[in-house]
Amino acid sequence: MSTIFIITTLGFAVLSALLSIKLKKARAERKAFVEKLSLAQSQLEELQAKEIADASLGEVDYFKSPKDKLMFLLLEVDGKRRNQLLGITPDMYDDNQAAKKWYKSLSLQVHPDKNPGDEDAAKAFDKLKELHTMMTL
């Protein structure tokens, strides 16, 4: 009877070892798959960021003037895309001089004194001031 017990115990030990090896292999395969998926996702995000960065105001050709483009971007477009099209760069949040130069160049186009009676210009100027304030806080 003890021989049967020893054989059975050895059989369970071998089976346990085989299952352990299969489990380790499955975990390694899963880890490799997750790494590949993560790499593919980061490459996709890089491509999307590059496509957005390559876009410029020149793409939009149905405005009468650059001022009309600027007012449209300030009043109708929100978020990261708007900031890219307006020329806002991440370093402007740290460099007050760059933010001030950017602000002055655009504020001349939409300043209410330069556009008397134009309510949209006043709204666009307020939005521009708001963006500038966010950058220089």
Coordinates of C-alpha atoms in Angstrom, one line a residue:
M1 CA 0.0 0.0 0.0
S2 CA 2.8 2.4 0.7
T3 CA 4.2 1.8 -2.8
I4 CA 0.9 3.0 -4.3
F5 CA 1.0 6.0 -2.0
I6 CA 4.5 6.9 -3.1
I7 CA 3.6 6.5 -6.8
T8 CA 0.5 8.6 -6.4
T9 CA 2.4 11.3 -4.5
L10 CA 5.1 11.3 -7.2
G11 CA 2.4 11.6 -9.9
F12 CA 0.8 14.6 -8.1
A13 CA 4.2 16.2 -7.7
V14 CA 5.0 15.7 -11.4
L15 CA 1.6 17.0 -12.4
S16 CA 2.0 20.0 -10.1
A17 CA 5.4 20.8 -11.6
L18 CA 4.0 20.6 -15.1
L19 CA 1.1 22.9 -14.2
S20 CA 3.5 25.3 -12.6
I21 CA 5.6 25.4 -15.7
K22 CA 2.6 26.0 -17.9
L23 CA 1.4 28.7 -15.6
K24 CA 4.8 30.5 -15.7
K25 CA 4.8 30.2 -19.5
A26 CA 1.3 31.7 -19.8
R27 CA 2.2 34.5 -17.4
A28 CA 5.3 35.3 -19.6
E29 CA 3.2 35.2 -22.7
R30 CA 0.6 37.5 -21.2
K31 CA 3.3 40.0 -20.0
A32 CA 4.9 40.0 -23.5
F33 CA 1.4 40.6 -25.0
V34 CA 0.7 43.5 -22.6
E35 CA 4.1 45.1 -23.4
K36 CA 3.4 44.8 -27.2
L37 CA -0.1 46.3 -26.7
S38 CA 1.4 49.1 -24.6
L39 CA 4.0 49.9 -27.3
A40 CA 1.4 49.8 -30.0
Q41 CA -0.8 52.2 -28.0
S42 CA 2.0 54.6 -27.4
Q43 CA 3.0 54.6 -31.1
L44 CA -0.6 55.3 -32.0
E45 CA -0.7 58.2 -29.6
E46 CA 2.5 59.6 -31.0
L47 CA 1.1 59.4 -34.6
Q48 CA -2.1 61.1 -33.5
A49 CA -0.1 63.9 -31.7
K50 CA 2.1 64.3 -34.8
E51 CA -1.0 64.6 -37.1
I52 CA -2.4 67.3 -34.8
A53 CA 0.9 69.1 -34.6
D54 CA 1.3 69.1 -38.4
A55 CA -2.1 70.8 -38.7
S56 CA -1.9 74.6 -39.1
L57 CA -4.1 77.6 -39.7
G58 CA -3.2 77.3 -43.4
E59 CA -5.5 74.3 -43.6
V60 CA -8.5 76.5 -43.1
D61 CA -8.9 78.5 -46.3
Y62 CA -12.5 79.5 -46.1
F63 CA -12.0 82.6 -43.9
K64 CA -11.8 86.1 -45.4
S65 CA -8.8 87.1 -43.3
P66 CA -6.4 85.9 -40.6
K67 CA -8.4 87.9 -38.1
D68 CA -11.5 85.9 -39.0
K69 CA -9.6 82.7 -38.4
L70 CA -8.4 84.0 -35.1
M71 CA -11.8 85.0 -33.9
F72 CA -13.3 81.7 -35.0
L73 CA -10.6 79.8 -33.0
L74 CA -11.1 81.9 -29.9
L75 CA -14.9 81.8 -29.9
E76 CA -15.8 78.4 -31.4
V77 CA -12.9 76.0 -30.7
D78 CA -11.9 74.7 -27.3
G79 CA -9.1 72.6 -25.8
K80 CA -5.8 71.3 -27.0
R81 CA -6.6 71.6 -30.7
R82 CA -7.4 75.3 -30.3
N83 CA -4.2 75.9 -28.4
Q84 CA -2.1 74.2 -31.1
L85 CA -3.8 76.2 -33.9
L86 CA -3.3 79.4 -32.0
G87 CA 0.4 78.6 -31.6
I88 CA 0.4 78.0 -27.8
T89 CA 3.4 75.9 -26.8
P90 CA 4.0 74.1 -23.5
D91 CA 7.0 76.3 -22.7
M92 CA 4.8 79.4 -22.7
Y93 CA 3.3 78.2 -19.4
D94 CA 6.8 78.5 -17.9
D95 CA 8.1 81.5 -19.9
N96 CA 6.1 84.6 -19.2
Q97 CA 8.0 86.6 -21.8
A98 CA 7.0 84.1 -24.6
A99 CA 3.4 84.2 -23.4
K100 CA 3.4 88.0 -23.3
K101 CA 4.8 88.2 -26.9
W102 CA 2.2 85.7 -28.1
Y103 CA -0.6 87.6 -26.3
K104 CA 0.5 91.0 -27.7
S105 CA 0.8 89.7 -31.3
L106 CA -2.8 88.3 -31.2
S107 CA -4.4 91.0 -29.1
L108 CA -3.7 93.7 -31.6
Q109 CA -6.0 91.9 -34.1
V110 CA -9.0 91.5 -31.8
H111 CA -8.7 94.4 -29.4
P112 CA -12.1 96.2 -29.0
D113 CA -10.5 99.6 -29.7
K114 CA -9.3 98.3 -33.0
N115 CA -12.7 96.9 -33.8
P116 CA -15.3 99.4 -32.5
G117 CA -18.8 98.1 -32.4
D118 CA -17.9 94.5 -33.0
E119 CA -19.2 92.4 -30.1
D120 CA -17.5 89.3 -31.3
A121 CA -14.1 91.1 -31.2
A122 CA -14.8 92.0 -27.6
K123 CA -15.7 88.4 -26.7
A124 CA -12.6 87.1 -28.6
F125 CA -10.4 89.6 -26.7
D126 CA -11.9 88.4 -23.4
K127 CA -11.2 84.8 -24.3
L128 CA -7.6 85.7 -25.3
K129 CA -7.1 87.5 -22.0
E130 CA -8.4 84.4 -20.3
L131 CA -6.0 82.1 -22.1
H132 CA -3.1 84.5 -21.3
T133 CA -4.1 84.5 -17.6
M134 CA -4.1 80.7 -17.6
M135 CA -0.6 80.6 -19.0
T136 CA 0.9 83.2 -16.7
L137 CA -0.5 82.0 -13.4

